[in-house]
Coordinates of C-alpha atoms and ligand atoms in Angstrom, one line a residue:
M1 CA 3.8 -17.0 -37.5
R2 CA 4.3 -14.1 -35.2
L3 CA 4.4 -10.6 -37.0
D4 CA 6.5 -9.1 -34.3
K5 CA 10.0 -9.3 -35.8
P6 CA 11.2 -6.8 -38.6
E7 CA 12.7 -9.6 -40.6
V8 CA 9.3 -11.4 -40.7
L9 CA 7.6 -8.1 -41.6
S10 CA 10.1 -7.2 -44.5
A11 CA 10.1 -10.8 -45.8
L12 CA 6.2 -10.7 -46.1
A13 CA 6.4 -7.3 -47.7
A14 CA 9.0 -8.5 -50.0
A15 CA 7.1 -11.5 -51.0
L16 CA 4.1 -9.6 -51.8
L17 CA 6.0 -6.9 -54.0
G18 CA 7.7 -9.8 -55.8
V19 CA 4.4 -11.6 -56.5
L20 CA 2.7 -8.2 -57.6
T21 CA 5.5 -7.3 -60.0
T22 CA 5.7 -10.7 -61.6
G23 CA 1.8 -10.7 -61.7
G24 CA 2.1 -7.1 -63.4
Y25 CA 4.8 -8.5 -65.9
W26 CA 2.5 -11.4 -66.8
L27 CA -0.8 -9.2 -67.2
G28 CA 1.5 -6.8 -69.1
S29 CA 2.6 -9.5 -71.6
L30 CA -1.0 -10.7 -72.0
A31 CA -2.2 -7.1 -72.9
L32 CA 0.6 -6.3 -75.1
E33 CA 0.5 -9.6 -76.7
T34 CA 4.2 -10.1 -76.2
P35 CA 5.7 -13.3 -75.2
F36 CA 5.9 -14.3 -71.5
N37 CA 9.6 -15.1 -70.6
L38 CA 9.7 -17.3 -67.6
F39 CA 13.4 -16.3 -66.8
I40 CA 12.5 -12.7 -66.8
A41 CA 9.5 -13.3 -64.5
L42 CA 11.8 -15.4 -62.2
G43 CA 14.4 -12.8 -62.4
L44 CA 11.8 -10.1 -61.5
L45 CA 10.4 -12.2 -58.7
I46 CA 13.8 -12.7 -57.0
G47 CA 15.2 -9.3 -57.7
V48 CA 12.4 -7.4 -56.5
A49 CA 11.7 -9.5 -53.5
L50 CA 15.3 -9.2 -52.4
L51 CA 15.3 -5.5 -52.9
G52 CA 12.1 -5.2 -51.4
F53 CA 13.2 -7.2 -48.3
F54 CA 16.2 -4.8 -47.8
F55 CA 14.3 -1.6 -48.3
T56 CA 11.4 -2.4 -46.0
R57 CA 13.8 -3.6 -43.5
F58 CA 15.7 -0.4 -43.7
I59 CA 12.5 1.7 -43.4
I60 CA 11.3 -0.2 -40.4
H61 CA 14.7 0.1 -38.7
Q62 CA 15.2 3.7 -39.6
F63 CA 11.7 5.1 -38.8
I64 CA 10.0 2.8 -36.5
Y65 CA 12.8 0.9 -34.5
A66 CA 14.8 4.1 -33.9
K67 CA 11.8 5.6 -32.2
V68 CA 10.7 2.4 -30.2
K69 CA 14.4 2.2 -29.2
L70 CA 14.5 5.7 -27.9
I71 CA 11.5 5.2 -25.9
Y72 CA 12.6 1.8 -24.6
K73 CA 16.0 3.3 -23.7
N74 CA 14.2 6.2 -21.6
I75 CA 12.1 3.7 -19.8
H76 CA 15.2 1.7 -18.7
E77 CA 17.3 4.8 -18.2
L78 CA 20.1 2.9 -19.6
K79 CA 23.6 4.4 -19.9
L80 CA 24.6 2.2 -22.7
G81 CA 28.0 0.6 -23.0
S82 CA 28.6 -1.1 -26.5
D83 CA 27.7 -4.6 -25.2
E84 CA 24.5 -3.3 -23.6
E85 CA 23.7 -1.3 -27.0
E86 CA 23.9 -4.7 -28.7
D87 CA 21.7 -6.3 -26.2
L88 CA 19.1 -3.7 -26.5
I89 CA 18.9 -3.7 -30.3
A90 CA 18.5 -7.6 -30.1
R91 CA 15.8 -7.1 -27.6
T92 CA 13.9 -4.2 -29.4
S93 CA 13.9 -6.3 -32.4
D94 CA 11.4 -8.6 -30.6
L95 CA 8.1 -6.2 -30.4
S96 CA 6.4 -8.5 -28.0
M97 CA 9.3 -8.4 -25.5
V98 CA 9.5 -4.8 -25.6
E99 CA 5.6 -4.8 -25.0
R100 CA 5.9 -6.9 -22.1
E101 CA 8.8 -5.2 -20.4
V102 CA 7.0 -1.7 -21.1
S103 CA 3.8 -3.0 -19.4
E104 CA 6.0 -4.3 -16.5
W105 CA 7.6 -1.0 -16.1
A106 CA 4.2 0.6 -16.2
E107 CA 2.9 -1.5 -13.5
M108 CA 6.0 -0.9 -11.4
R109 CA 5.7 2.9 -11.7
N110 CA 1.8 2.5 -10.8
T111 CA 2.9 0.7 -7.6
E112 CA 5.4 3.2 -6.8
I113 CA 2.9 6.2 -7.2
R114 CA 0.3 4.5 -5.2
E115 CA 2.9 4.0 -2.4
L116 CA 3.9 7.6 -2.6
K117 CA 0.4 8.9 -2.3
E118 CA -0.3 6.6 0.7
R119 CA 2.9 7.8 2.4
E120 CA 1.9 11.4 1.6
A121 CA -1.5 11.0 3.1
F122 CA 0.1 9.4 6.1
R123 CA 2.5 12.2 6.6
R124 CA -0.2 14.8 6.2
E125 CA -2.4 12.8 9.0
F126 CA 0.6 12.6 11.2
I127 CA 1.5 16.1 11.3
G128 CA -2.2 17.0 11.7
N129 CA -2.4 14.7 14.7
V130 CA 0.9 16.0 16.1
S131 CA -0.2 19.6 15.9
H132 CA -3.7 18.8 17.4
E133 CA -2.1 17.0 20.3
L134 CA 0.2 20.0 20.9
K135 CA -2.4 22.6 20.6
T136 CA -4.3 21.9 23.9
P137 CA -1.4 22.0 26.4
I138 CA 0.2 25.0 24.6
F139 CA -2.8 27.0 24.8
N140 CA -3.4 25.9 28.4
I141 CA 0.0 27.0 29.2
Q142 CA -0.5 30.3 27.5
G143 CA -3.8 30.9 29.3
Y144 CA -2.1 30.4 32.8
I145 CA 0.7 32.6 31.9
L146 CA -1.6 35.5 30.7
T147 CA -3.6 35.3 33.7
L148 CA -0.7 35.4 36.0
M149 CA 0.8 38.3 34.2
D150 CA -2.7 40.0 34.4
G151 CA -2.3 40.1 38.4
A152 CA -2.9 36.6 39.6
L153 CA 0.9 36.4 40.1
E154 CA 0.4 38.7 43.1
D155 CA -2.4 36.6 44.4
P156 CA -0.9 34.0 46.9
K157 CA -3.9 31.8 46.8
I158 CA -3.9 31.1 43.0
N159 CA -0.4 31.7 41.8
R160 CA 1.2 28.5 42.8
K161 CA -2.1 26.6 41.6
Y162 CA -1.8 28.2 38.1
L163 CA 1.8 27.3 37.7
A164 CA 1.2 23.9 38.9
R165 CA -1.5 23.4 36.1
A166 CA 0.9 24.9 33.5
N167 CA 3.4 22.6 34.6
R168 CA 1.0 19.7 34.2
S169 CA 0.6 20.8 30.4
V170 CA 4.3 21.0 30.0
D171 CA 4.4 17.4 31.4
R172 CA 1.9 16.5 28.8
M173 CA 3.8 17.9 26.0
I174 CA 7.0 16.2 27.3
N175 CA 5.2 12.8 27.4
L176 CA 4.0 13.4 23.8
V177 CA 7.2 14.2 22.5
Q178 CA 9.1 11.2 24.4
D179 CA 6.4 8.9 22.8
M180 CA 6.9 10.3 19.3
D181 CA 10.6 10.1 19.7
M182 CA 10.4 6.5 21.0
L183 CA 8.2 5.4 17.9
N184 CA 10.5 7.2 15.6
K185 CA 13.5 5.3 17.0
L186 CA 11.4 2.0 17.0
E187 CA 10.5 2.6 13.5
S188 CA 13.9 3.5 11.9
G189 CA 15.5 0.8 13.7
V190 CA 17.9 2.9 15.7
M191 CA 16.9 1.4 18.9
D192 CA 18.6 -2.0 19.3
L193 CA 17.0 -4.5 21.6
R194 CA 19.2 -5.7 24.4
K195 CA 18.0 -9.2 24.6
Q196 CA 18.5 -11.2 27.8
T197 CA 17.0 -14.0 29.8
F198 CA 14.7 -12.6 32.4
D199 CA 11.7 -13.6 34.6
I200 CA 8.3 -12.2 33.3
V201 CA 6.6 -12.8 36.6
K202 CA 9.2 -10.5 38.5
T203 CA 8.7 -7.8 35.6
S204 CA 5.0 -8.0 36.2
K205 CA 5.3 -7.6 39.9
D206 CA 7.7 -4.6 39.4
V207 CA 5.1 -2.9 37.1
F208 CA 2.1 -3.6 39.6
E209 CA 4.3 -2.0 42.4
M210 CA 5.2 1.0 40.3
L211 CA 1.5 1.4 39.4
E212 CA 0.0 0.8 42.8
H213 CA -0.9 4.3 43.7
K214 CA -2.5 4.9 40.3
A215 CA -4.8 1.7 40.7
K216 CA -5.5 2.8 44.3
D217 CA -7.0 6.0 43.2
K218 CA -9.7 4.2 41.5
S219 CA -9.7 1.3 43.9
I220 CA -8.7 -1.3 41.3
A221 CA -7.1 -4.5 42.4
L222 CA -3.9 -5.5 40.7
K223 CA -3.6 -9.1 40.8
F224 CA -2.3 -12.5 39.2
K225 CA -4.4 -15.1 37.8
K226 CA -2.6 -17.9 39.9
D227 CA 0.2 -17.8 42.4
Y228 CA 3.2 -17.7 40.1
D229 CA 5.8 -18.8 42.6
K230 CA 8.4 -20.2 40.1
P231 CA 10.1 -17.9 37.6
F232 CA 9.0 -17.9 34.1
K233 CA 12.2 -17.3 32.1
V234 CA 11.7 -15.6 28.9
E235 CA 14.0 -14.0 26.1
G236 CA 13.7 -10.3 25.2
D237 CA 14.7 -6.7 26.1
P238 CA 13.5 -6.6 29.8
R239 CA 13.2 -2.9 29.7
R240 CA 11.1 -2.8 26.6
I241 CA 8.9 -5.6 27.9
E242 CA 8.4 -3.8 31.0
Q243 CA 7.3 -0.7 29.1
V244 CA 4.7 -3.0 27.2
I245 CA 3.2 -4.3 30.4
A246 CA 3.3 -1.0 32.1
N247 CA 1.4 0.5 29.1
L248 CA -1.1 -2.1 29.0
V249 CA -1.7 -2.0 32.9
V250 CA -2.0 1.7 32.9
N251 CA -4.7 1.5 30.2
A252 CA -6.4 -1.2 32.1
I253 CA -6.6 1.1 35.0
K254 CA -7.5 4.2 33.0
Y255 CA -10.3 2.7 31.1
G256 CA -11.1 0.2 33.9
K257 CA -14.2 1.0 36.2
E258 CA -13.9 2.1 39.9
K259 CA -13.7 -1.0 42.3
G260 CA -12.6 -3.3 39.3
H261 CA -9.5 -5.4 38.7
V262 CA -6.5 -5.9 36.5
E263 CA -5.2 -9.5 36.3
I264 CA -2.1 -10.8 34.7
G265 CA -2.1 -14.3 33.4
I266 CA 0.8 -16.5 32.0
F267 CA 0.2 -19.4 29.8
D268 CA 2.7 -22.1 28.8
M269 CA 2.4 -22.4 25.0
D270 CA 5.1 -25.0 23.7
D271 CA 8.2 -23.0 23.1
K272 CA 6.5 -19.5 24.1
Y273 CA 4.6 -18.0 26.9
L274 CA 1.5 -16.0 26.5
I275 CA 1.0 -13.1 28.8
E276 CA -2.4 -11.8 29.2
I277 CA -3.5 -8.5 30.9
A278 CA -7.2 -8.5 31.5
D279 CA -9.5 -5.9 32.9
N280 CA -13.3 -5.6 33.6
G281 CA -13.6 -2.1 32.5
M282 CA -15.5 -0.2 29.7
G283 CA -14.2 -2.4 26.8
I284 CA -13.6 -1.3 23.2
P285 CA -16.5 -1.4 20.7
E286 CA -16.2 -4.0 18.0
N287 CA -15.5 -1.5 15.2
D288 CA -12.6 0.2 17.0
V289 CA -10.8 -3.0 17.9
P290 CA -9.0 -3.4 14.6
R291 CA -7.7 0.2 14.7
I292 CA -6.7 0.2 18.2
F293 CA -2.9 -0.3 17.5
E294 CA -2.7 2.6 15.0
R295 CA -0.9 5.9 16.2
F296 CA -3.0 8.4 17.7
Y297 CA -6.1 6.3 17.5
R298 CA -8.3 6.6 20.5
V299 CA -11.9 5.2 20.9
D300 CA -13.5 8.4 22.3
K301 CA -11.4 11.4 21.8
S302 CA -13.0 13.5 24.4
R303 CA -13.1 10.7 27.1
S304 CA -9.5 9.8 26.6
R305 CA -8.4 13.4 26.5
D306 CA -9.8 13.8 30.1
V307 CA -7.6 10.9 31.3
G308 CA -4.7 12.5 29.3
G309 CA -3.9 9.9 26.6
S310 CA -2.6 10.7 23.1
G311 CA -3.2 7.5 21.6
L312 CA 0.3 6.4 21.0
G313 CA 0.7 4.0 23.8
L314 CA -0.7 0.9 21.8
A315 CA 1.2 1.7 18.7
I316 CA 4.5 1.9 20.9
V317 CA 3.5 -1.6 22.4
K318 CA 2.9 -3.1 19.1
H319 CA 6.2 -2.1 17.7
I320 CA 8.1 -3.4 20.6
I321 CA 6.3 -6.9 20.4
D322 CA 6.9 -6.9 16.4
S323 CA 10.5 -6.0 17.0
H324 CA 10.7 -9.2 19.2
K325 CA 9.0 -11.0 16.2
Q326 CA 6.2 -12.0 18.6
T327 CA 2.4 -11.3 18.3
I328 CA -0.1 -9.2 20.3
N329 CA -3.8 -9.4 20.2
V330 CA -6.9 -8.1 21.8
R331 CA -10.4 -9.5 22.8
S332 CA -12.7 -6.9 24.1
T333 CA -16.4 -6.5 24.7
S334 CA -17.7 -3.0 25.2
G335 CA -19.0 -2.7 28.9
I336 CA -17.5 -5.9 29.9
G337 CA -13.9 -5.6 29.8
S338 CA -10.5 -6.1 27.6
T339 CA -7.8 -8.7 27.5
F340 CA -4.7 -7.8 25.8
S341 CA -2.3 -11.0 25.2
F342 CA 1.2 -11.1 23.6
T343 CA 3.8 -14.0 23.3
L344 CA 7.4 -14.1 24.4
K345 CA 9.8 -16.7 23.5
K346 CA 10.7 -19.1 26.4
A347 CA 14.5 -18.8 27.4
K348 CA 16.4 -22.0 26.5
Ligands
ATP401 N1 -7.8 -1.6 28.5 C1 -8.6 -0.8 27.8 N2 -10.0 -0.8 27.7 C2 -10.7 0.0 27.2 N3 -10.2 0.8 26.1 C3 -8.8 0.6 25.9 C4 -8.1 -0.2 26.7 N4 -6.7 0.1 26.2 C5 -6.9 0.9 25.2 N5 -8.2 1.4 24.9 C6 -8.5 2.3 23.9 O1 -7.5 2.3 23.1 C7 -7.1 3.5 22.6 C8 -5.5 3.8 22.3 O2 -5.0 3.2 23.4 P1 -3.5 3.9 23.7 O3 -2.9 3.3 24.8 O4 -2.8 3.7 22.5 O5 -3.6 5.3 23.9 P2 -4.1 6.4 25.2 O6 -4.1 5.5 26.3 O7 -5.2 7.1 24.8 O8 -2.8 7.4 25.1 P3 -1.5 7.1 25.6 O9 -1.3 5.5 26.0 O10 -0.6 7.4 24.5 O11 -1.2 8.0 26.8 C9 -7.4 4.6 24.1 O12 -7.6 5.8 23.9 C10 -8.8 3.8 24.5 O13 -9.8 4.3 23.9
MG402 MG1 -2.4 4.2 26.8

């Protein structure tokens, strides 16, 4: 028998009271040597038990359940209608159910608090990263302006050079803001994908063409794994996928070695194509690989700063691939090179 209903508790208390009173009557009649009347004894037992039952039930309801109900009501934040009130009274009269619901509620609140704390830490880190990234170009610009104001403006040998340098810092800030804007749009789902059927070979060739001069600066060869002479038709947003490939190829060049290569391979995988961008550059240390797609994450902060990255490129890439419901992976060995691969659905 479970002792978590007020009726059960009251019945037990009433039975105990009845038995004690009848016992008292019996002991009293023994002590006073008066005759023991069975009818009186039965009457006492039933009368006291009944009275006791209603009395204890009243006490429990009045003093304990009223409080439990109040707590329970607060937890559920219920605005009670009369039907709901009845439902609540029925539920609060089963204490084990109240206990279960309250612990479920507590667990839910704990999870909520944990999530809020994580979000708060993330927000703080994000603001820290953004201000850190903006600081360098802003101070650079200020430095050039101050020098120009201090007289360099009149010096034809350096005034244009300083303006051009200040402009490079402005470019860097614009890139950063554009990247953050893009991430924000991707995350809030504002940016719709314009899905079409397109040829991934053609997109890759366009990217190579666009980045040829960058590769030339480091004598890096941009090539395909095979001669892809027929089109590979895929489904997706061609502009976004072009952005993915461009980001990966720019990285492969930036972190590639002089006279190295960047190679694109396309592999048939049932209903998908796997697109690989491989380089033979500096690679990524094993410990950094799992974090490489996080925003602002860079392997070597000082080194990447020289090549002008803010660490948002791969976060954007990952978002775009995720929003296509596809996957992206990286294999890399420090000092040997990196291979980024992602999938795309074949066009029907
Ligand atoms: N192909 C690669 N080879 C070696 N390291 C890489 C490669 N691609 C990315 N990384 C490492 O991953 C980090 C994050 O890359 P990501 O593209 O997100 O940022 P970034 O290139 O530094 O800056 P951004 O792309 O925003 O201009 C880089 O800083 C670099 O350390
Ligand atoms: Mg990058």
